[in-house]
Amino acid sequence: MSSDVTAHATNEELAARAARVIPGGVNSPVRAFGSVGGTPRYFVSGRGAFVTDTEGREYVDLVGAWGPALLGHALPVAVEAVQQAVARGFGFGASAPAEVELCELIVAKLPDVEKVRLVSTGTEATMTAIRLARGATGRPLIIKFAGHYHGHSDGLLAAAGSGLATLALPGSAGVTAETAAQTIVLPYNDVPALERAFTEHGAQIAGAITEAAAANMGIVTPLPGFTARLLEIAHAHGALVITDEVLTGFRAGPTGYWGLERDQVPAQLRPDLFTFGKVVGGGLPLAAVGGRAEIMDLLAPLGPVYQGGTLSGNPIAATAGLATLRAADDAAYSRLAAAADALAAEVASALGAAGVAHRVQRAGTLFSVLFGDFPTPPLGYAEVQRQNTAQYGAFFHAMLDAGVSLPPSAYEAWFVSAAHDAAALERVVSALPAAARVAAV
Ligand SMILES: *Cc1c(COP(=O)(O)O)cnc(C)c1O
């Protein structure tokens, strides 16, 4: 049986086969191990904090499907709910109860989200949010911050983080100069630059999009007061603010990173639109754009801003998201926070003991590790690009050999889950000293 052959193929064999039929052997660039070298692992299963590759090797997983595995892989309540949903049919191209329930739950959890539209990817969510900002204001320009990643739509690839940071690409071929010219890229955490952009172009700016906390160039949080100033300046010029919580939403904290900042921001200053993905789909292809009803109601069929999708709100994906968000209770977030705190401290101590210069960056329960000399927290993209990616590559492979799967790029956050219990953490901790010594050479 060909499926048996696949199950027993080695990582090397699968990589060779993939290279023949898939560009670069991968369906999303970071998976290619381009910046760390070596052969990507082909995973066949995951359970809780662990994943198993095609050769039967088990790893503690710190990628977490890039975020969705908030409560661990194959969460039993989600598996059961999804199996039941699958048995009822894969989707109908018509509305289904699960999407209503998921949108109700999102609105109930998030005080600044009054209406939600479900889509299939984070890229679609930010694309739709941008179109809404332009539709609401009748203006063309969008502000984004260097190193922030908002998916791969044309206008948002300028100076983006994540895969582009990993590959050191400034943007992408295939984006026209006209499209790129509609995006103003500013340094993050730089209020004077923001003020200047609005002074010069204010009447033309539809909105600013920001990650709630930057998490695709490693973690870089907004400085105290930055988010409030962004909201204040944008609103004073009649522009909208889109807070991209595709990565941080339901993960940095129960109500995302904005939820951690909200109380420090004056009540009249609220983002107009939010985007969600990753956790919100529980690992299936689902994402969302939400926000003020007045703006959301500009979407078709009520309003003039068109957006649609054959698979949008797919009942199986909506069921996975619903089961995950329902299971993400206070106890789960406490376990997640405890696991993140413990691991971040252990990493710092192992690297410190081996004399490896580093800085641990935090955003709620998210953290990332910068290799290199960073006496003060980096504020933006220019600074994090000074990190030592070769050192990270050596550390990454030593950890992988010891059975710990880290993100294959120095520019990504480490994703722990509420399922990273003492046994899982112990395995990581025991791998750290040797990997830190490898990184020290
Ligand atoms: C992952 C991500 C996206 C894009 O989501 P996809 O589902 O990969 O299209 C957008 N914004 C942020 C902040 C992300 O982390």
Short mmCIF file of C-alpha atoms and ligand atoms in Angstrom, two decimals:
data_model
loop_
_atom_site.label_atom_id
_atom_site.label_comp_id
_atom_site.label_asym_id
_atom_site.label_seq_id
_atom_site.Cartn_x
_atom_site.Cartn_y
_atom_site.Cartn_z
CA MET A 1 0.00 0.00 0.00
CA SER A 2 1.39 3.42 -0.88
CA SER A 3 0.19 4.86 2.42
CA ASP A 4 2.33 2.28 4.26
CA VAL A 5 5.32 3.26 2.17
CA THR A 6 4.79 6.87 3.20
CA ALA A 7 4.44 5.95 6.83
CA HIS A 8 7.80 4.20 6.76
CA ALA A 9 9.67 6.58 4.50
CA THR A 10 12.55 8.37 6.16
CA ASN A 11 12.69 12.13 6.54
CA GLU A 12 15.43 12.19 3.88
CA GLU A 13 13.35 10.17 1.42
CA LEU A 14 10.31 12.38 1.88
CA ALA A 15 12.42 15.53 1.50
CA ALA A 16 13.86 14.20 -1.76
CA ARG A 17 10.39 13.31 -3.07
CA ALA A 18 9.00 16.67 -1.95
CA ALA A 19 11.78 18.58 -3.73
CA ARG A 20 10.68 16.97 -7.02
CA VAL A 21 7.03 18.03 -6.85
CA ILE A 22 6.81 20.99 -4.44
CA PRO A 23 8.80 24.24 -4.87
CA GLY A 24 11.57 24.10 -2.28
CA GLY A 25 9.95 20.92 -1.00
CA VAL A 26 7.54 22.85 1.23
CA ASN A 27 4.11 24.42 1.18
CA SER A 28 5.22 27.35 3.36
CA PRO A 29 8.82 28.65 3.26
CA VAL A 30 9.89 28.55 6.95
CA ARG A 31 9.34 24.77 7.01
CA ALA A 32 12.27 24.28 4.62
CA PHE A 33 14.95 24.65 7.34
CA GLY A 34 16.57 27.22 5.01
CA SER A 35 18.11 29.26 7.81
CA VAL A 36 19.14 26.37 10.08
CA GLY A 37 20.16 23.83 7.42
CA GLY A 38 19.57 20.09 7.52
CA THR A 39 16.59 17.95 6.67
CA PRO A 40 13.10 18.93 7.79
CA ARG A 41 11.25 16.37 9.88
CA TYR A 42 8.01 14.95 8.51
CA PHE A 43 5.56 14.62 11.36
CA VAL A 44 2.94 11.91 11.35
CA SER A 45 1.23 12.49 14.70
CA GLY A 46 1.06 14.71 17.73
CA ARG A 47 -0.37 14.29 21.18
CA GLY A 48 -0.26 16.86 23.97
CA ALA A 49 3.23 18.37 24.08
CA PHE A 50 4.77 15.73 21.82
CA VAL A 51 5.05 15.09 18.09
CA THR A 52 6.33 11.99 16.29
CA ASP A 53 8.13 12.00 12.96
CA THR A 54 7.92 9.54 10.10
CA GLU A 55 10.87 7.59 11.49
CA GLY A 56 9.06 7.08 14.79
CA ARG A 57 11.15 9.60 16.75
CA GLU A 58 9.32 11.58 19.39
CA TYR A 59 10.05 15.25 20.11
CA VAL A 60 8.83 17.75 22.65
CA ASP A 61 7.14 20.25 20.35
CA LEU A 62 7.79 23.97 20.76
CA VAL A 63 6.31 24.98 17.42
CA GLY A 64 2.72 24.12 18.31
CA ALA A 65 1.62 24.29 14.67
CA TRP A 66 2.81 27.95 14.89
CA GLY A 67 0.31 28.65 17.62
CA PRO A 68 -2.93 26.71 17.26
CA ALA A 69 -1.86 23.89 19.61
CA LEU A 70 -2.58 26.11 22.63
CA LEU A 71 -3.77 23.17 24.69
CA GLY A 72 -1.55 20.55 23.07
CA HIS A 73 -1.91 18.40 19.97
CA ALA A 74 -4.98 16.24 19.38
CA LEU A 75 -6.85 17.76 22.31
CA PRO A 76 -9.30 14.95 23.14
CA VAL A 77 -12.44 17.15 23.36
CA ALA A 78 -11.57 18.76 20.03
CA VAL A 79 -10.82 15.42 18.36
CA GLU A 80 -14.18 14.08 19.46
CA ALA A 81 -16.11 17.18 18.38
CA VAL A 82 -14.34 17.25 15.02
CA GLN A 83 -14.92 13.54 14.41
CA GLN A 84 -18.63 14.02 15.02
CA ALA A 85 -18.69 17.07 12.73
CA VAL A 86 -16.81 15.22 9.99
CA ALA A 87 -19.30 12.36 10.13
CA ARG A 88 -22.13 14.83 9.50
CA GLY A 89 -20.50 16.15 6.30
CA PHE A 90 -17.54 18.30 5.40
CA GLY A 91 -19.37 21.52 4.63
CA PHE A 92 -22.39 22.71 2.79
CA GLY A 93 -21.55 26.04 1.18
CA ALA A 94 -24.35 27.37 3.33
CA SER A 95 -24.53 28.54 6.91
CA ALA A 96 -24.15 26.06 9.77
CA PRO A 97 -24.70 26.35 13.54
CA ALA A 98 -21.01 25.96 14.51
CA GLU A 99 -20.02 29.24 12.83
CA VAL A 100 -22.73 31.15 14.70
CA GLU A 101 -21.61 29.64 17.98
CA LEU A 102 -17.94 30.40 17.31
CA CYS A 103 -18.66 34.04 16.42
CA GLU A 104 -20.85 34.37 19.53
CA LEU A 105 -18.04 32.99 21.66
CA ILE A 106 -15.46 35.38 20.16
CA VAL A 107 -17.77 38.35 20.75
CA ALA A 108 -18.48 37.17 24.31
CA LYS A 109 -14.78 36.84 25.11
CA LEU A 110 -13.59 40.11 23.57
CA PRO A 111 -15.16 43.38 24.74
CA ASP A 112 -14.07 45.39 21.67
CA VAL A 113 -15.33 42.93 19.08
CA GLU A 114 -19.02 43.39 18.25
CA LYS A 115 -19.21 41.49 14.98
CA VAL A 116 -17.04 38.86 13.34
CA ARG A 117 -16.58 37.49 9.84
CA LEU A 118 -14.91 34.09 9.51
CA VAL A 119 -12.35 33.42 6.77
CA SER A 120 -9.87 30.59 6.20
CA THR A 121 -6.44 32.16 6.75
CA GLY A 122 -4.84 35.02 8.64
CA THR A 123 -3.80 36.46 5.29
CA GLU A 124 -7.43 36.76 4.27
CA ALA A 125 -8.34 38.29 7.61
CA THR A 126 -5.80 41.13 7.35
CA MET A 127 -6.58 41.60 3.63
CA THR A 128 -10.25 42.03 4.50
CA ALA A 129 -9.46 44.37 7.40
CA ILE A 130 -7.40 46.58 5.07
CA ARG A 131 -10.17 46.62 2.48
CA LEU A 132 -12.65 47.58 5.20
CA ALA A 133 -10.40 50.44 6.38
CA ARG A 134 -10.17 51.73 2.83
CA GLY A 135 -13.88 51.22 2.24
CA ALA A 136 -14.80 53.00 5.48
CA THR A 137 -12.54 56.01 4.90
CA GLY A 138 -12.39 56.24 1.12
CA ARG A 139 -8.61 56.68 1.47
CA PRO A 140 -5.81 54.62 -0.13
CA LEU A 141 -2.77 54.49 2.19
CA ILE A 142 -1.98 51.94 4.91
CA ILE A 143 0.68 52.20 7.58
CA LYS A 144 2.49 49.08 8.70
CA PHE A 145 5.51 48.59 10.91
CA ALA A 146 8.82 47.07 9.82
CA GLY A 147 9.20 43.48 10.97
CA HIS A 148 5.47 43.00 11.53
CA TYR A 149 4.04 40.12 9.53
CA HIS A 150 0.42 40.23 8.39
CA GLY A 151 0.31 37.37 5.91
CA HIS A 152 1.29 37.29 2.27
CA SER A 153 -1.10 39.67 0.53
CA ASP A 154 0.74 42.02 -1.87
CA GLY A 155 0.45 45.28 0.02
CA LEU A 156 1.54 43.82 3.36
CA LEU A 157 4.77 42.09 2.32
CA ALA A 158 6.92 45.21 2.57
CA ALA A 159 9.52 44.77 5.35
CA ALA A 160 7.51 41.90 6.81
CA GLY A 161 8.86 39.55 9.46
CA SER A 162 8.47 35.77 9.71
CA GLY A 163 9.47 33.90 6.55
CA LEU A 164 10.77 37.06 4.89
CA ALA A 165 12.92 37.84 7.91
CA THR A 166 14.20 34.26 7.89
CA LEU A 167 15.12 34.48 4.22
CA ALA A 168 16.34 38.09 4.58
CA LEU A 169 14.05 39.28 1.79
CA PRO A 170 13.02 42.96 1.74
CA GLY A 171 9.66 42.11 0.23
CA SER A 172 8.54 39.94 -2.64
CA ALA A 173 8.99 39.84 -6.39
CA GLY A 174 5.65 40.06 -8.12
CA VAL A 175 4.38 43.00 -6.07
CA THR A 176 3.94 46.04 -8.30
CA ALA A 177 5.50 49.37 -7.40
CA GLU A 178 2.00 50.85 -7.44
CA THR A 179 0.81 48.41 -4.79
CA ALA A 180 3.92 48.82 -2.64
CA ALA A 181 3.51 52.60 -2.82
CA GLN A 182 0.18 52.32 -0.99
CA THR A 183 1.91 50.98 2.11
CA ILE A 184 3.91 53.29 4.35
CA VAL A 185 6.41 51.24 6.36
CA LEU A 186 7.48 52.82 9.65
CA PRO A 187 9.91 51.74 12.36
CA TYR A 188 8.06 50.14 15.28
CA ASN A 189 7.81 51.94 18.61
CA ASP A 190 8.78 55.23 16.99
CA VAL A 191 6.14 57.85 17.83
CA PRO A 192 7.90 60.76 16.04
CA ALA A 193 7.97 58.69 12.80
CA LEU A 194 4.26 58.01 13.23
CA GLU A 195 3.49 61.67 13.82
CA ARG A 196 5.50 62.66 10.76
CA ALA A 197 3.70 60.15 8.54
CA PHE A 198 0.31 61.44 9.63
CA THR A 199 1.39 65.08 9.34
CA GLU A 200 2.56 64.48 5.78
CA HIS A 201 -0.09 62.06 4.52
CA GLY A 202 -2.91 62.15 7.12
CA ALA A 203 -5.73 62.93 4.70
CA GLN A 204 -4.73 59.93 2.55
CA ILE A 205 -4.24 57.35 5.33
CA ALA A 206 -7.05 54.78 5.67
CA GLY A 207 -5.55 53.01 8.63
CA ALA A 208 -2.60 51.57 10.45
CA ILE A 209 -2.13 47.86 10.97
CA THR A 210 -0.04 46.60 13.85
CA GLU A 211 0.60 43.26 15.48
CA ALA A 212 -0.82 43.59 19.00
CA ALA A 213 2.74 42.76 20.02
CA ALA A 214 5.22 41.96 17.28
CA ALA A 215 5.80 38.21 17.32
CA ASN A 216 7.13 37.43 13.84
CA MET A 217 10.58 39.00 14.32
CA GLY A 218 10.89 37.28 17.64
CA ILE A 219 8.88 39.04 20.30
CA VAL A 220 9.02 42.84 20.40
CA THR A 221 6.31 44.38 22.54
CA PRO A 222 4.96 47.89 22.13
CA LEU A 223 6.64 50.31 24.51
CA PRO A 224 4.39 51.58 27.30
CA GLY A 225 2.14 54.23 25.77
CA PHE A 226 2.91 53.36 22.14
CA THR A 227 -0.40 51.64 21.41
CA ALA A 228 -2.36 54.49 23.00
CA ARG A 229 -0.44 57.07 20.96
CA LEU A 230 -1.01 55.06 17.77
CA LEU A 231 -4.76 54.96 18.45
CA GLU A 232 -4.84 58.64 19.36
CA ILE A 233 -2.92 59.89 16.33
CA ALA A 234 -4.73 57.64 13.84
CA HIS A 235 -8.18 58.54 15.18
CA ALA A 236 -7.34 62.25 15.26
CA HIS A 237 -6.70 61.98 11.51
CA GLY A 238 -9.84 59.95 10.82
CA ALA A 239 -7.88 56.74 10.18
CA LEU A 240 -8.65 53.31 11.60
CA VAL A 241 -6.42 51.04 13.65
CA ILE A 242 -6.28 47.34 12.85
CA THR A 243 -4.83 45.22 15.64
CA ASP A 244 -3.52 41.98 14.21
CA GLU A 245 -3.91 39.25 16.83
CA VAL A 246 -3.56 36.33 14.41
CA LEU A 247 -0.62 35.05 16.45
CA THR A 248 -1.16 36.65 19.87
CA GLY A 249 -4.96 36.27 20.04
CA PHE A 250 -6.19 33.85 22.72
CA ARG A 251 -2.51 33.01 23.37
CA ALA A 252 -0.48 35.90 24.81
CA GLY A 253 -3.34 35.94 27.32
CA PRO A 254 -6.98 34.85 27.36
CA THR A 255 -7.98 38.00 25.47
CA GLY A 256 -4.82 38.32 23.43
CA TYR A 257 -2.05 40.86 23.84
CA TRP A 258 -4.49 43.75 23.50
CA GLY A 259 -6.27 42.25 26.51
CA LEU A 260 -3.06 42.69 28.51
CA GLU A 261 -2.73 46.35 27.47
CA ARG A 262 -6.34 47.45 27.36
CA ASP A 263 -6.65 48.68 30.94
CA GLN A 264 -3.68 51.00 30.51
CA VAL A 265 -5.18 52.67 27.44
CA PRO A 266 -7.77 55.47 27.87
CA ALA A 267 -11.29 54.10 27.34
CA GLN A 268 -12.04 56.25 24.30
CA LEU A 269 -9.08 54.71 22.48
CA ARG A 270 -9.94 51.28 21.11
CA PRO A 271 -8.78 49.51 17.94
CA ASP A 272 -11.44 49.55 15.23
CA LEU A 273 -10.73 46.13 13.76
CA PHE A 274 -8.99 42.98 14.93
CA THR A 275 -7.75 39.94 13.07
CA PHE A 276 -7.48 36.44 14.49
CA GLY A 277 -6.13 33.13 13.21
CA LYS A 278 -3.99 30.27 14.50
CA VAL A 279 -5.61 29.48 17.90
CA VAL A 280 -9.08 30.55 16.76
CA GLY A 281 -9.25 27.65 14.30
CA GLY A 282 -7.91 25.07 16.75
CA GLY A 283 -5.42 23.91 14.09
CA LEU A 284 -7.83 23.78 11.16
CA PRO A 285 -7.91 26.44 8.43
CA LEU A 286 -9.97 29.19 10.02
CA ALA A 287 -9.32 32.84 10.83
CA ALA A 288 -11.47 35.87 11.55
CA VAL A 289 -11.79 39.61 11.22
CA GLY A 290 -13.88 41.42 13.81
CA GLY A 291 -14.49 44.79 15.38
CA ARG A 292 -16.94 47.61 15.67
CA ALA A 293 -20.35 46.70 14.22
CA GLU A 294 -20.57 49.97 12.33
CA ILE A 295 -17.44 49.11 10.37
CA MET A 296 -18.03 45.36 10.08
CA ASP A 297 -21.48 46.06 8.61
CA LEU A 298 -19.79 47.64 5.60
CA LEU A 299 -19.09 44.08 4.44
CA ALA A 300 -21.26 42.54 1.73
CA PRO A 301 -24.12 41.63 1.71
CA LEU A 302 -25.01 44.55 4.03
CA GLY A 303 -22.47 47.03 2.71
CA PRO A 304 -20.32 47.87 -0.30
CA VAL A 305 -17.06 46.16 0.75
CA TYR A 306 -16.92 42.77 -0.92
CA GLN A 307 -15.50 39.70 0.78
CA GLY A 308 -16.46 36.04 0.56
CA GLY A 309 -15.13 32.51 0.64
CA THR A 310 -16.28 29.04 -0.40
CA LEU A 311 -14.75 27.51 2.72
CA SER A 312 -15.32 30.48 5.08
CA GLY A 313 -16.76 29.31 8.39
CA ASN A 314 -16.41 25.69 7.34
CA PRO A 315 -18.30 23.68 10.00
CA ILE A 316 -15.42 21.31 10.76
CA ALA A 317 -12.94 24.15 11.20
CA ALA A 318 -15.46 26.13 13.23
CA THR A 319 -16.04 23.09 15.43
CA ALA A 320 -12.30 22.71 16.07
CA GLY A 321 -12.00 26.39 16.99
CA LEU A 322 -15.06 26.24 19.21
CA ALA A 323 -13.86 23.16 21.09
CA THR A 324 -10.42 24.71 21.60
CA LEU A 325 -11.69 28.09 22.81
CA ARG A 326 -14.24 26.43 25.11
CA ALA A 327 -11.51 24.28 26.66
CA ALA A 328 -9.21 27.29 27.09
CA ASP A 329 -10.34 28.12 30.60
CA ASP A 330 -8.52 29.96 33.37
CA ALA A 331 -6.84 26.76 34.54
CA ALA A 332 -5.47 26.12 31.04
CA TYR A 333 -4.07 29.65 30.79
CA SER A 334 -2.45 29.25 34.23
CA ARG A 335 -0.77 26.04 33.09
CA LEU A 336 0.36 27.75 29.90
CA ALA A 337 1.77 30.72 31.81
CA ALA A 338 3.55 28.47 34.29
CA ALA A 339 5.10 26.39 31.49
CA ALA A 340 6.24 29.53 29.63
CA ASP A 341 7.72 31.08 32.79
CA ALA A 342 9.56 27.88 33.71
CA LEU A 343 10.92 27.29 30.23
CA ALA A 344 11.99 30.88 29.63
CA ALA A 345 13.89 30.83 32.92
CA GLU A 346 15.56 27.50 32.14
CA VAL A 347 16.66 28.64 28.69
CA ALA A 348 18.13 31.84 30.11
CA SER A 349 19.94 29.96 32.83
CA ALA A 350 21.41 27.34 30.46
CA LEU A 351 22.58 29.95 27.95
CA GLY A 352 23.94 32.08 30.77
CA ALA A 353 25.86 29.16 32.27
CA ALA A 354 27.44 28.43 28.86
CA GLY A 355 28.37 32.10 28.42
CA VAL A 356 26.06 32.60 25.42
CA ALA A 357 24.95 36.22 25.12
CA HIS A 358 21.19 36.31 24.72
CA ARG A 359 18.00 38.08 25.65
CA VAL A 360 14.62 36.49 26.38
CA GLN A 361 11.75 38.59 25.05
CA ARG A 362 8.26 38.15 26.54
CA ALA A 363 4.70 39.03 25.54
CA GLY A 364 2.38 37.46 28.08
CA THR A 365 2.70 33.70 27.73
CA LEU A 366 4.74 34.05 24.54
CA PHE A 367 8.49 34.30 24.54
CA SER A 368 11.37 34.24 22.10
CA VAL A 369 15.12 34.08 22.51
CA LEU A 370 17.51 36.50 20.84
CA PHE A 371 21.07 35.25 20.45
CA GLY A 372 23.60 38.04 20.72
CA ASP A 373 24.45 41.05 22.83
CA PHE A 374 21.28 42.99 23.59
CA PRO A 375 21.86 45.02 26.75
CA THR A 376 18.52 46.79 26.27
CA PRO A 377 15.31 45.40 24.77
CA PRO A 378 15.24 45.85 20.99
CA LEU A 379 12.46 48.18 19.88
CA GLY A 380 12.15 47.13 16.26
CA TYR A 381 13.29 45.26 13.21
CA ALA A 382 16.64 47.00 12.61
CA GLU A 383 17.83 45.90 16.05
CA VAL A 384 16.62 42.29 16.02
CA GLN A 385 18.34 41.78 12.67
CA ARG A 386 21.63 42.04 14.57
CA GLN A 387 21.02 38.66 16.19
CA ASN A 388 23.35 35.74 15.62
CA THR A 389 21.32 33.38 13.45
CA ALA A 390 24.25 30.97 12.95
CA GLN A 391 24.43 30.48 16.70
CA TYR A 392 20.70 29.83 16.76
CA GLY A 393 21.09 27.22 14.00
CA ALA A 394 23.68 25.29 16.04
CA PHE A 395 21.47 25.46 19.14
CA PHE A 396 18.40 24.41 17.12
CA HIS A 397 20.08 21.27 15.76
CA ALA A 398 21.52 20.24 19.12
CA MET A 399 18.02 20.50 20.61
CA LEU A 400 16.48 18.62 17.68
CA ASP A 401 19.01 15.81 18.06
CA ALA A 402 18.08 15.63 21.72
CA GLY A 403 14.38 15.33 20.89
CA VAL A 404 13.14 18.92 21.12
CA SER A 405 11.52 20.53 18.08
CA LEU A 406 12.11 24.31 18.08
CA PRO A 407 11.00 26.77 15.40
CA PRO A 408 13.47 26.42 12.50
CA SER A 409 14.16 30.16 12.51
CA ALA A 410 15.63 32.61 15.00
CA TYR A 411 12.83 35.04 14.15
CA GLU A 412 9.99 33.00 15.61
CA ALA A 413 8.41 32.77 19.04
CA TRP A 414 8.64 29.51 20.99
CA PHE A 415 5.20 28.01 21.42
CA VAL A 416 4.58 26.18 24.64
CA SER A 417 1.15 24.77 25.42
CA ALA A 418 -0.98 24.07 28.45
CA ALA A 419 -0.04 20.41 27.84
CA HIS A 420 3.66 21.06 28.50
CA ASP A 421 3.68 19.36 31.87
CA ALA A 422 6.61 18.57 34.14
CA ALA A 423 7.63 15.52 32.08
CA ALA A 424 7.72 17.47 28.81
CA LEU A 425 9.57 20.39 30.37
CA GLU A 426 12.07 18.07 32.03
CA ARG A 427 12.99 16.68 28.63
CA VAL A 428 13.63 20.17 27.30
CA VAL A 429 15.57 21.19 30.39
CA SER A 430 17.83 18.15 30.18
CA ALA A 431 18.65 18.98 26.54
CA LEU A 432 19.48 22.63 27.21
CA PRO A 433 22.99 22.58 28.75
CA ALA A 434 24.61 20.62 25.90
CA ALA A 435 22.80 22.68 23.24
CA ALA A 436 23.87 25.89 24.98
CA ARG A 437 27.50 24.68 24.93
CA VAL A 438 27.22 23.94 21.20
CA ALA A 439 25.89 27.46 20.64
CA ALA A 440 28.80 28.87 22.64
CA VAL A 441 31.43 27.62 20.18
C1 LIG B 1 0.48 33.91 10.84
C2 LIG B 1 0.14 35.34 10.79
C3 LIG B 1 -0.62 35.90 9.74
C4 LIG B 1 -0.99 35.12 8.51
O1 LIG B 1 -1.81 34.04 8.80
P1 LIG B 1 -1.90 32.82 7.72
O2 LIG B 1 -2.97 31.96 8.29
O3 LIG B 1 -0.55 32.19 7.71
O4 LIG B 1 -2.27 33.42 6.43
C5 LIG B 1 -1.01 37.21 9.83
N1 LIG B 1 -0.67 37.97 10.89
C6 LIG B 1 0.08 37.49 11.91
C7 LIG B 1 0.41 38.37 13.06
C8 LIG B 1 0.52 36.16 11.88
O5 LIG B 1 1.29 35.71 12.86
#
